PDB file of C-alpha atoms in Angstrom:
ATOM      1  CA  UNK A   1     -35.541   4.996  56.383  1.00 74.00           C
ATOM      2  CA  UNK A   2     -33.482   5.435  53.193  1.00 84.00           C
ATOM      3  CA  UNK A   3     -29.887   6.544  53.029  1.00 80.00           C
ATOM      4  CA  UNK A   4     -27.792   7.755  50.094  1.00 81.00           C
ATOM      5  CA  UNK A   5     -24.256   8.916  49.349  1.00 80.00           C
ATOM      6  CA  UNK A   6     -24.818  12.059  51.360  1.00 74.00           C
ATOM      7  CA  UNK A   7     -25.299   9.904  54.452  1.00 70.00           C
ATOM      8  CA  UNK A   8     -22.009   8.032  54.359  1.00 77.00           C
ATOM      9  CA  UNK A   9     -20.580   7.513  57.789  1.00 80.00           C
ATOM     10  CA  UNK A  10     -22.408   7.454  61.138  1.00 80.00           C
ATOM     11  CA  UNK A  11     -26.030   8.562  61.243  1.00 79.00           C
ATOM     12  CA  UNK A  12     -28.082   8.903  64.439  1.00 81.00           C
ATOM     13  CA  UNK A  13     -31.659   7.742  64.159  1.00 79.00           C
ATOM     14  CA  UNK A  14     -34.480   7.788  66.721  1.00 75.00           C
ATOM     15  CA  UNK A  15     -36.470   4.644  67.210  1.00 82.00           C
ATOM     16  CA  UNK A  16     -39.954   5.297  68.708  1.00 77.00           C
ATOM     17  CA  UNK A  17     -42.373   2.618  69.922  1.00 80.00           C
ATOM     18  CA  UNK A  18     -46.093   3.203  70.651  1.00 82.00           C
ATOM     19  CA  UNK A  19     -48.388   0.697  72.379  1.00 79.00           C
ATOM     20  CA  UNK A  20     -52.119   0.220  71.810  1.00 81.00           C
ATOM     21  CA  UNK A  21     -52.949   2.625  74.588  1.00 79.00           C
ATOM     22  CA  UNK A  22     -50.988   5.388  72.936  1.00 79.00           C
ATOM     23  CA  UNK A  23     -48.060   5.262  75.254  1.00 82.00           C
ATOM     24  CA  UNK A  24     -44.694   5.745  73.526  1.00 84.00           C
ATOM     25  CA  UNK A  25     -41.042   5.742  74.277  1.00 85.00           C
ATOM     26  CA  UNK A  26     -37.927   6.444  72.172  1.00 86.00           C
ATOM     27  CA  UNK A  27     -34.268   5.604  71.980  1.00 83.00           C
ATOM     28  CA  UNK A  28     -31.443   6.544  69.602  1.00 86.00           C
ATOM     29  CA  UNK A  29     -29.346   4.249  67.388  1.00 80.00           C
ATOM     30  CA  UNK A  30     -26.340   4.756  65.146  1.00 82.00           C
ATOM     31  CA  UNK A  31     -26.543   3.658  61.496  1.00 76.00           C
ATOM     32  CA  UNK A  32     -23.162   3.615  59.714  1.00 76.00           C
ATOM     33  CA  UNK A  33     -23.449   3.866  55.928  1.00 71.00           C
ATOM     34  CA  UNK A  34     -20.602   2.398  53.845  1.00 82.00           C
ATOM     35  CA  UNK A  35     -19.845   2.570  50.108  1.00 76.00           C
ATOM     36  CA  UNK A  36     -18.066  -0.629  49.077  1.00 77.00           C
ATOM     37  CA  UNK A  37     -19.128  -0.850  45.425  1.00 83.00           C
ATOM     38  CA  UNK A  38     -16.473  -0.078  42.788  1.00 91.00           C
ATOM     39  CA  UNK A  39     -17.280   2.134  39.808  1.00 93.00           C
ATOM     40  CA  UNK A  40     -19.203   0.554  36.963  1.00 93.00           C
ATOM     41  CA  UNK A  41     -16.635   0.379  34.182  1.00 95.00           C
ATOM     42  CA  UNK A  42     -17.333   1.016  30.491  1.00 96.00           C
ATOM     43  CA  UNK A  43     -14.666   1.312  27.770  1.00 96.00           C
ATOM     44  CA  UNK A  44     -14.079   1.853  24.062  1.00 96.00           C
ATOM     45  CA  UNK A  45     -11.706  -0.214  21.927  1.00 97.00           C
ATOM     46  CA  UNK A  46     -10.052   2.372  19.674  1.00 98.00           C
ATOM     47  CA  UNK A  47      -7.800   2.738  16.631  1.00 97.00           C
ATOM     48  CA  UNK A  48      -5.123   5.435  16.552  1.00 98.00           C
ATOM     49  CA  UNK A  49      -2.680   6.529  13.850  1.00 97.00           C
ATOM     50  CA  UNK A  50       0.954   7.463  14.233  1.00 96.00           C
ATOM     51  CA  UNK A  51       1.966  10.988  13.219  1.00 95.00           C
ATOM     52  CA  UNK A  52       4.854  11.969  10.940  1.00 93.00           C
ATOM     53  CA  UNK A  53       7.249  11.486  13.856  1.00 94.00           C
ATOM     54  CA  UNK A  54       6.017   7.948  14.519  1.00 94.00           C
ATOM     55  CA  UNK A  55       4.192   8.852  17.730  1.00 97.00           C
ATOM     56  CA  UNK A  56       0.631   9.189  19.017  1.00 98.00           C
ATOM     57  CA  UNK A  57      -0.830  10.141  22.415  1.00 98.00           C
ATOM     58  CA  UNK A  58      -4.264   9.194  23.719  1.00 98.00           C
ATOM     59  CA  UNK A  59      -6.373  10.615  26.531  1.00 97.00           C
ATOM     60  CA  UNK A  60      -8.441   8.890  29.180  1.00 97.00           C
ATOM     61  CA  UNK A  61     -11.612  10.153  27.543  1.00 96.00           C
ATOM     62  CA  UNK A  62     -10.638   8.355  24.316  1.00 97.00           C
ATOM     63  CA  UNK A  63     -11.036   5.016  26.095  1.00 97.00           C
ATOM     64  CA  UNK A  64     -13.655   5.792  28.736  1.00 97.00           C
ATOM     65  CA  UNK A  65     -17.220   5.156  27.542  1.00 96.00           C
ATOM     66  CA  UNK A  66     -19.356   6.307  30.426  1.00 94.00           C
ATOM     67  CA  UNK A  67     -17.727   4.766  33.492  1.00 95.00           C
ATOM     68  CA  UNK A  68     -19.912   5.791  36.470  1.00 94.00           C
ATOM     69  CA  UNK A  69     -20.246   5.504  40.223  1.00 91.00           C
ATOM     70  CA  UNK A  70     -23.254   6.241  42.422  1.00 86.00           C
ATOM     71  CA  UNK A  71     -21.217   8.366  44.795  1.00 86.00           C
ATOM     72  CA  UNK A  72     -18.955   9.995  42.220  1.00 89.00           C
ATOM     73  CA  UNK A  73     -15.544   9.322  40.700  1.00 93.00           C
ATOM     74  CA  UNK A  74     -12.501  11.147  41.970  1.00 92.00           C
ATOM     75  CA  UNK A  75      -9.902   9.899  39.493  1.00 95.00           C
ATOM     76  CA  UNK A  76      -9.544   7.969  36.241  1.00 97.00           C
ATOM     77  CA  UNK A  77      -6.327   7.078  34.459  1.00 97.00           C
ATOM     78  CA  UNK A  78      -4.804   4.768  31.858  1.00 98.00           C
ATOM     79  CA  UNK A  79      -1.885   2.393  32.173  1.00 97.00           C
ATOM     80  CA  UNK A  80      -0.354   3.786  28.937  1.00 97.00           C
ATOM     81  CA  UNK A  81      -0.826   7.052  27.081  1.00 98.00           C
ATOM     82  CA  UNK A  82       1.989   7.260  24.532  1.00 98.00           C
ATOM     83  CA  UNK A  83       2.616   4.909  21.624  1.00 98.00           C
ATOM     84  CA  UNK A  84       5.234   4.714  18.902  1.00 96.00           C
ATOM     85  CA  UNK A  85       6.324   2.513  16.020  1.00 95.00           C
ATOM     86  CA  UNK A  86       7.219  -0.315  18.397  1.00 94.00           C
ATOM     87  CA  UNK A  87       3.537  -0.503  19.405  1.00 96.00           C
ATOM     88  CA  UNK A  88       2.108  -1.094  15.926  1.00 95.00           C
ATOM     89  CA  UNK A  89      -0.786  -3.508  16.137  1.00 94.00           C
ATOM     90  CA  UNK A  90      -2.941  -4.438  19.121  1.00 97.00           C
ATOM     91  CA  UNK A  91      -2.157  -3.133  22.615  1.00 98.00           C
ATOM     92  CA  UNK A  92      -4.097  -3.807  25.847  1.00 97.00           C
ATOM     93  CA  UNK A  93      -4.479  -0.729  28.032  1.00 98.00           C
ATOM     94  CA  UNK A  94      -5.991  -0.755  31.522  1.00 98.00           C
ATOM     95  CA  UNK A  95      -8.549   1.920  32.435  1.00 98.00           C
ATOM     96  CA  UNK A  96      -8.702   2.474  36.198  1.00 97.00           C
ATOM     97  CA  UNK A  97     -11.382   4.459  38.043  1.00 97.00           C
ATOM     98  CA  UNK A  98     -11.340   5.372  41.746  1.00 95.00           C
ATOM     99  CA  UNK A  99     -14.533   6.609  43.362  1.00 92.00           C
ATOM    100  CA  UNK A 100     -14.791   9.229  46.059  1.00 90.00           C
ATOM    101  CA  UNK A 101     -14.465   6.594  48.766  1.00 88.00           C
ATOM    102  CA  UNK A 102     -11.428   4.739  47.439  1.00 87.00           C
ATOM    103  CA  UNK A 103     -13.187   1.881  45.670  1.00 88.00           C
ATOM    104  CA  UNK A 104     -11.316   0.868  42.530  1.00 94.00           C
ATOM    105  CA  UNK A 105     -12.653  -0.465  39.248  1.00 95.00           C
ATOM    106  CA  UNK A 106     -10.626  -1.570  36.206  1.00 96.00           C
ATOM    107  CA  UNK A 107     -11.283  -2.687  32.665  1.00 97.00           C
ATOM    108  CA  UNK A 108      -8.987  -3.558  29.758  1.00 97.00           C
ATOM    109  CA  UNK A 109      -9.381  -1.758  26.427  1.00 98.00           C
ATOM    110  CA  UNK A 110      -7.756  -2.577  23.121  1.00 98.00           C
ATOM    111  CA  UNK A 111      -5.776   0.212  21.447  1.00 98.00           C
ATOM    112  CA  UNK A 112      -4.832  -0.674  17.878  1.00 97.00           C
ATOM    113  CA  UNK A 113      -1.942   1.433  16.605  1.00 97.00           C
ATOM    114  CA  UNK A 114      -1.742   1.949  12.838  1.00 95.00           C
ATOM    115  CA  UNK A 115       0.577   3.710  10.434  1.00 94.00           C
ATOM    116  CA  UNK A 116      -0.980   5.256   7.334  1.00 92.00           C
ATOM    117  CA  UNK A 117       1.787   7.745   6.515  1.00 92.00           C
ATOM    118  CA  UNK A 118       3.547   6.808   3.291  1.00 92.00           C
ATOM    119  CA  UNK A 119       7.318   6.996   2.915  1.00 94.00           C
ATOM    120  CA  UNK A 120       8.853   9.920   1.078  1.00 94.00           C
ATOM    121  CA  UNK A 121      11.288   9.869  -1.836  1.00 95.00           C
ATOM    122  CA  UNK A 122      13.331  13.069  -2.036  1.00 95.00           C
ATOM    123  CA  UNK A 123      15.125  12.285  -5.301  1.00 95.00           C
ATOM    124  CA  UNK A 124      13.629  10.442  -8.246  1.00 95.00           C
ATOM    125  CA  UNK A 125      16.102  10.835 -11.109  1.00 96.00           C
ATOM    126  CA  UNK A 126      19.590   9.394 -11.488  1.00 97.00           C
ATOM    127  CA  UNK A 127      22.268   9.264 -14.187  1.00 97.00           C
ATOM    128  CA  UNK A 128      23.959   6.009 -15.192  1.00 97.00           C
ATOM    129  CA  UNK A 129      27.008   5.748 -17.449  1.00 97.00           C
ATOM    130  CA  UNK A 130      27.645   2.804 -19.749  1.00 97.00           C
ATOM    131  CA  UNK A 131      30.966   1.022 -19.297  1.00 96.00           C
ATOM    132  CA  UNK A 132      33.448  -0.163 -21.926  1.00 94.00           C
ATOM    133  CA  UNK A 133      31.156  -3.091 -22.721  1.00 95.00           C
ATOM    134  CA  UNK A 134      28.104  -0.895 -23.226  1.00 96.00           C
ATOM    135  CA  UNK A 135      26.543  -2.058 -19.961  1.00 97.00           C
ATOM    136  CA  UNK A 136      25.652  -0.523 -16.624  1.00 97.00           C
ATOM    137  CA  UNK A 137      23.974  -1.777 -13.463  1.00 97.00           C
ATOM    138  CA  UNK A 138      21.987   0.468 -11.156  1.00 97.00           C
ATOM    139  CA  UNK A 139      23.192   0.168  -7.576  1.00 95.00           C
ATOM    140  CA  UNK A 140      20.009   0.283  -5.512  1.00 94.00           C
ATOM    141  CA  UNK A 141      21.935   1.256  -2.379  1.00 94.00           C
ATOM    142  CA  UNK A 142      22.290   4.820  -3.730  1.00 95.00           C
ATOM    143  CA  UNK A 143      18.580   5.265  -3.001  1.00 96.00           C
ATOM    144  CA  UNK A 144      18.956   4.771   0.761  1.00 94.00           C
ATOM    145  CA  UNK A 145      19.633   8.440   1.695  1.00 95.00           C
ATOM    146  CA  UNK A 146      16.598   9.594  -0.258  1.00 96.00           C
ATOM    147  CA  UNK A 147      13.934   7.280   1.217  1.00 96.00           C
ATOM    148  CA  UNK A 148      12.472   8.246   4.603  1.00 94.00           C
ATOM    149  CA  UNK A 149       9.524   7.090   6.693  1.00 94.00           C
ATOM    150  CA  UNK A 150       8.103   7.880  10.118  1.00 94.00           C
ATOM    151  CA  UNK A 151       8.681   4.296  11.265  1.00 94.00           C
ATOM    152  CA  UNK A 152      11.565   3.289   9.040  1.00 93.00           C
ATOM    153  CA  UNK A 153      12.119   1.279   5.872  1.00 94.00           C
ATOM    154  CA  UNK A 154      12.300  -2.499   5.847  1.00 93.00           C
ATOM    155  CA  UNK A 155      13.298  -2.967   2.197  1.00 94.00           C
ATOM    156  CA  UNK A 156      13.044  -1.503  -1.277  1.00 95.00           C
ATOM    157  CA  UNK A 157      13.379  -2.936  -4.754  1.00 95.00           C
ATOM    158  CA  UNK A 158      13.730  -1.515  -8.257  1.00 96.00           C
ATOM    159  CA  UNK A 159      11.916  -3.299 -11.071  1.00 96.00           C
ATOM    160  CA  UNK A 160      14.906  -3.169 -13.455  1.00 95.00           C
ATOM    161  CA  UNK A 161      18.585  -2.635 -12.709  1.00 96.00           C
ATOM    162  CA  UNK A 162      20.633  -3.802 -15.723  1.00 97.00           C
ATOM    163  CA  UNK A 163      20.891  -1.701 -18.884  1.00 97.00           C
ATOM    164  CA  UNK A 164      22.711  -1.645 -22.227  1.00 97.00           C
ATOM    165  CA  UNK A 165      23.198   0.699 -25.172  1.00 96.00           C
ATOM    166  CA  UNK A 166      19.671  -0.098 -26.307  1.00 95.00           C
ATOM    167  CA  UNK A 167      18.345   1.671 -23.205  1.00 96.00           C
ATOM    168  CA  UNK A 168      20.076   4.994 -23.719  1.00 95.00           C
ATOM    169  CA  UNK A 169      17.982   8.013 -22.795  1.00 95.00           C
ATOM    170  CA  UNK A 170      15.398   8.447 -20.040  1.00 96.00           C
ATOM    171  CA  UNK A 171      13.921   5.247 -18.687  1.00 96.00           C
ATOM    172  CA  UNK A 172      11.165   5.048 -16.058  1.00 96.00           C
ATOM    173  CA  UNK A 173      11.337   2.131 -13.631  1.00 97.00           C
ATOM    174  CA  UNK A 174       9.281   1.184 -10.584  1.00 97.00           C
ATOM    175  CA  UNK A 175      10.552   1.447  -7.028  1.00 97.00           C
ATOM    176  CA  UNK A 176       8.631  -0.528  -4.399  1.00 96.00           C
ATOM    177  CA  UNK A 177       9.285   0.506  -0.789  1.00 96.00           C
ATOM    178  CA  UNK A 178       8.209  -1.717   2.111  1.00 94.00           C
ATOM    179  CA  UNK A 179       7.927  -0.062   5.522  1.00 93.00           C
ATOM    180  CA  UNK A 180       8.652  -1.789   8.821  1.00 89.00           C
ATOM    181  CA  UNK A 181       4.899  -1.707   9.357  1.00 85.00           C
ATOM    182  CA  UNK A 182       4.478  -3.870   6.261  1.00 85.00           C
ATOM    183  CA  UNK A 183       2.862  -1.201   4.096  1.00 87.00           C
ATOM    184  CA  UNK A 184       4.069  -1.050   0.487  1.00 90.00           C
ATOM    185  CA  UNK A 185       4.329   2.104  -1.626  1.00 94.00           C
ATOM    186  CA  UNK A 186       5.247   2.304  -5.307  1.00 96.00           C
ATOM    187  CA  UNK A 187       7.226   5.163  -6.826  1.00 97.00           C
ATOM    188  CA  UNK A 188       8.401   5.864 -10.348  1.00 97.00           C
ATOM    189  CA  UNK A 189      12.029   6.888 -10.789  1.00 97.00           C
ATOM    190  CA  UNK A 190      13.756   8.082 -13.957  1.00 97.00           C
ATOM    191  CA  UNK A 191      17.143   6.642 -14.915  1.00 97.00           C
ATOM    192  CA  UNK A 192      19.055   8.494 -17.613  1.00 97.00           C
ATOM    193  CA  UNK A 193      21.325   6.039 -19.403  1.00 97.00           C
ATOM    194  CA  UNK A 194      24.327   7.885 -20.840  1.00 97.00           C
ATOM    195  CA  UNK A 195      27.337   7.021 -22.976  1.00 96.00           C
ATOM    196  CA  UNK A 196      30.267   9.374 -22.507  1.00 95.00           C
ATOM    197  CA  UNK A 197      33.016   6.998 -23.588  1.00 95.00           C
ATOM    198  CA  UNK A 198      34.808   7.696 -26.836  1.00 95.00           C
ATOM    199  CA  UNK A 199      35.631   4.899 -29.281  1.00 96.00           C
ATOM    200  CA  UNK A 200      38.530   2.551 -28.566  1.00 96.00           C
ATOM    201  CA  UNK A 201      41.047   3.323 -31.305  1.00 96.00           C
ATOM    202  CA  UNK A 202      43.137   0.577 -32.852  1.00 96.00           C
ATOM    203  CA  UNK A 203      45.520   1.628 -35.661  1.00 96.00           C
ATOM    204  CA  UNK A 204      48.577   0.432 -37.492  1.00 95.00           C
ATOM    205  CA  UNK A 205      51.600   2.256 -38.882  1.00 95.00           C
ATOM    206  CA  UNK A 206      51.983   1.878 -42.624  1.00 95.00           C
ATOM    207  CA  UNK A 207      54.518   2.405 -45.397  1.00 94.00           C
ATOM    208  CA  UNK A 208      53.316   4.063 -48.582  1.00 94.00           C
ATOM    209  CA  UNK A 209      55.073   4.663 -51.863  1.00 95.00           C
ATOM    210  CA  UNK A 210      54.989   7.692 -54.108  1.00 95.00           C
ATOM    211  CA  UNK A 211      53.689   7.168 -57.625  1.00 94.00           C
ATOM    212  CA  UNK A 212      55.277   8.331 -60.869  1.00 94.00           C
ATOM    213  CA  UNK A 213      54.032  11.830 -60.135  1.00 94.00           C
ATOM    214  CA  UNK A 214      55.649  11.911 -56.679  1.00 94.00           C
ATOM    215  CA  UNK A 215      52.284  11.685 -54.921  1.00 95.00           C
ATOM    216  CA  UNK A 216      50.333   9.243 -52.784  1.00 96.00           C
ATOM    217  CA  UNK A 217      46.971   9.318 -51.040  1.00 96.00           C
ATOM    218  CA  UNK A 218      45.784   7.270 -48.059  1.00 95.00           C
ATOM    219  CA  UNK A 219      42.426   6.764 -46.315  1.00 95.00           C
ATOM    220  CA  UNK A 220      41.424   6.268 -42.697  1.00 96.00           C
ATOM    221  CA  UNK A 221      40.702   2.643 -43.529  1.00 96.00           C
ATOM    222  CA  UNK A 222      44.387   2.180 -44.404  1.00 95.00           C
ATOM    223  CA  UNK A 223      45.291   3.078 -40.798  1.00 96.00           C
ATOM    224  CA  UNK A 224      42.389   1.455 -38.975  1.00 96.00           C
ATOM    225  CA  UNK A 225      43.155  -1.828 -37.234  1.00 96.00           C
ATOM    226  CA  UNK A 226      39.838  -2.646 -35.556  1.00 96.00           C
ATOM    227  CA  UNK A 227      38.641   0.587 -33.978  1.00 96.00           C
ATOM    228  CA  UNK A 228      35.386  -0.053 -32.083  1.00 95.00           C
ATOM    229  CA  UNK A 229      32.938   1.569 -29.686  1.00 96.00           C
ATOM    230  CA  UNK A 230      31.099   0.278 -26.631  1.00 95.00           C
ATOM    231  CA  UNK A 231      27.811   1.099 -28.350  1.00 95.00           C
ATOM    232  CA  UNK A 232      27.964   2.206 -31.961  1.00 94.00           C
ATOM    233  CA  UNK A 233      30.893   3.497 -33.991  1.00 95.00           C
ATOM    234  CA  UNK A 234      29.788   6.288 -36.341  1.00 95.00           C
ATOM    235  CA  UNK A 235      32.859   7.215 -38.405  1.00 95.00           C
ATOM    236  CA  UNK A 236      36.569   7.879 -38.344  1.00 95.00           C
ATOM    237  CA  UNK A 237      38.836  10.205 -40.265  1.00 95.00           C
ATOM    238  CA  UNK A 238      42.432  11.363 -40.582  1.00 96.00           C
ATOM    239  CA  UNK A 239      43.805  14.895 -40.652  1.00 94.00           C
ATOM    240  CA  UNK A 240      46.239  14.243 -43.523  1.00 94.00           C
ATOM    241  CA  UNK A 241      45.628  12.019 -46.512  1.00 94.00           C
ATOM    242  CA  UNK A 242      47.960  13.405 -49.210  1.00 95.00           C
ATOM    243  CA  UNK A 243      51.741  13.167 -49.376  1.00 95.00           C
ATOM    244  CA  UNK A 244      54.400  14.302 -51.870  1.00 95.00           C
ATOM    245  CA  UNK A 245      58.160  14.165 -52.241  1.00 95.00           C
ATOM    246  CA  UNK A 246      58.378  16.779 -49.497  1.00 94.00           C
ATOM    247  CA  UNK A 247      56.985  14.219 -47.037  1.00 93.00           C
ATOM    248  CA  UNK A 248      59.531  11.442 -47.560  1.00 95.00           C
ATOM    249  CA  UNK A 249      60.207   9.642 -44.311  1.00 94.00           C
ATOM    250  CA  UNK A 250      57.984   9.275 -41.261  1.00 94.00           C
ATOM    251  CA  UNK A 251      54.882  11.466 -41.003  1.00 94.00           C
ATOM    252  CA  UNK A 252      52.560  11.768 -38.052  1.00 95.00           C
ATOM    253  CA  UNK A 253      48.870  11.467 -38.918  1.00 96.00           C
ATOM    254  CA  UNK A 254      46.063  12.106 -36.453  1.00 96.00           C
ATOM    255  CA  UNK A 255      43.363   9.423 -36.505  1.00 96.00           C
ATOM    256  CA  UNK A 256      40.005  10.599 -35.085  1.00 97.00           C
ATOM    257  CA  UNK A 257      36.989   8.347 -34.376  1.00 97.00           C
ATOM    258  CA  UNK A 258      33.419   9.357 -33.464  1.00 97.00           C
ATOM    259  CA  UNK A 259      30.618   7.299 -31.980  1.00 95.00           C
ATOM    260  CA  UNK A 260      26.877   7.689 -32.516  1.00 94.00           C
ATOM    261  CA  UNK A 261      26.575   9.835 -29.373  1.00 93.00           C
ATOM    262  CA  UNK A 262      29.145  12.347 -30.608  1.00 93.00           C
ATOM    263  CA  UNK A 263      31.946  11.173 -28.332  1.00 95.00           C
ATOM    264  CA  UNK A 264      35.369  11.223 -29.985  1.00 95.00           C
ATOM    265  CA  UNK A 265      38.811   9.758 -29.501  1.00 96.00           C
ATOM    266  CA  UNK A 266      42.090  10.378 -31.356  1.00 95.00           C
ATOM    267  CA  UNK A 267      45.493   8.818 -31.745  1.00 95.00           C
ATOM    268  CA  UNK A 268      48.658   9.530 -33.678  1.00 93.00           C
ATOM    269  CA  UNK A 269      49.785   7.119 -36.414  1.00 92.00           C
ATOM    270  CA  UNK A 270      53.001   6.965 -38.400  1.00 89.00           C
ATOM    271  CA  UNK A 271      52.620   6.887 -42.162  1.00 83.00           C
TER     272      UNK A 271
END
């Protein structure tokens, strides 16, 4: 006599014996059917990718690959469903199945968590101003508020940070961002190198003498005493260059200097 899952528990059977003369007699017996076999486990090793929030959730069906039991499965579950940036890489997850009669089967599956979301750069242009020496250094730390990533930034580096007057204007440099996951992304940022400093004026007071006609002329060079600019001095001039007898004594002259960028400075000189 065959039994199956429908016969679990006690079953009454009749045993009948017949001799050669055709005489027979019967008696009953109890056959108790047990299910002691755990489910047959089958799993998938899977790869999953973090979302923009640095999280991912899996389901039992993602790992289960046809786990079965002759008498039916009542429950299946995983030891871990939710993953985040701390789980990047390989993770062992246990798949557990319980059949309808309490037998338990387990198998370990590998869940590899990956991050393929690139960091974002919300600002890619910056202004830099040359100092009194015609130099400026880009402080990379100003980039920090503008770089974001679902799992965070490990480091970032700009390909060039030191600039001089020769670099004035828009300059494109590379920014390499390394995520905590190890992924690298390259951005291009524009640095505008500016000179807004006027020339440094150096002048001297002078004495001049009227000629036989009661006149005298001076030039800006007569008053200049080493005027310079952090980048390039263009020209300088004075507002008054002609004096007569009416101007005897001290006279205030305005000395004005311009650099190649159009910045200007002025100072008063006594002539």
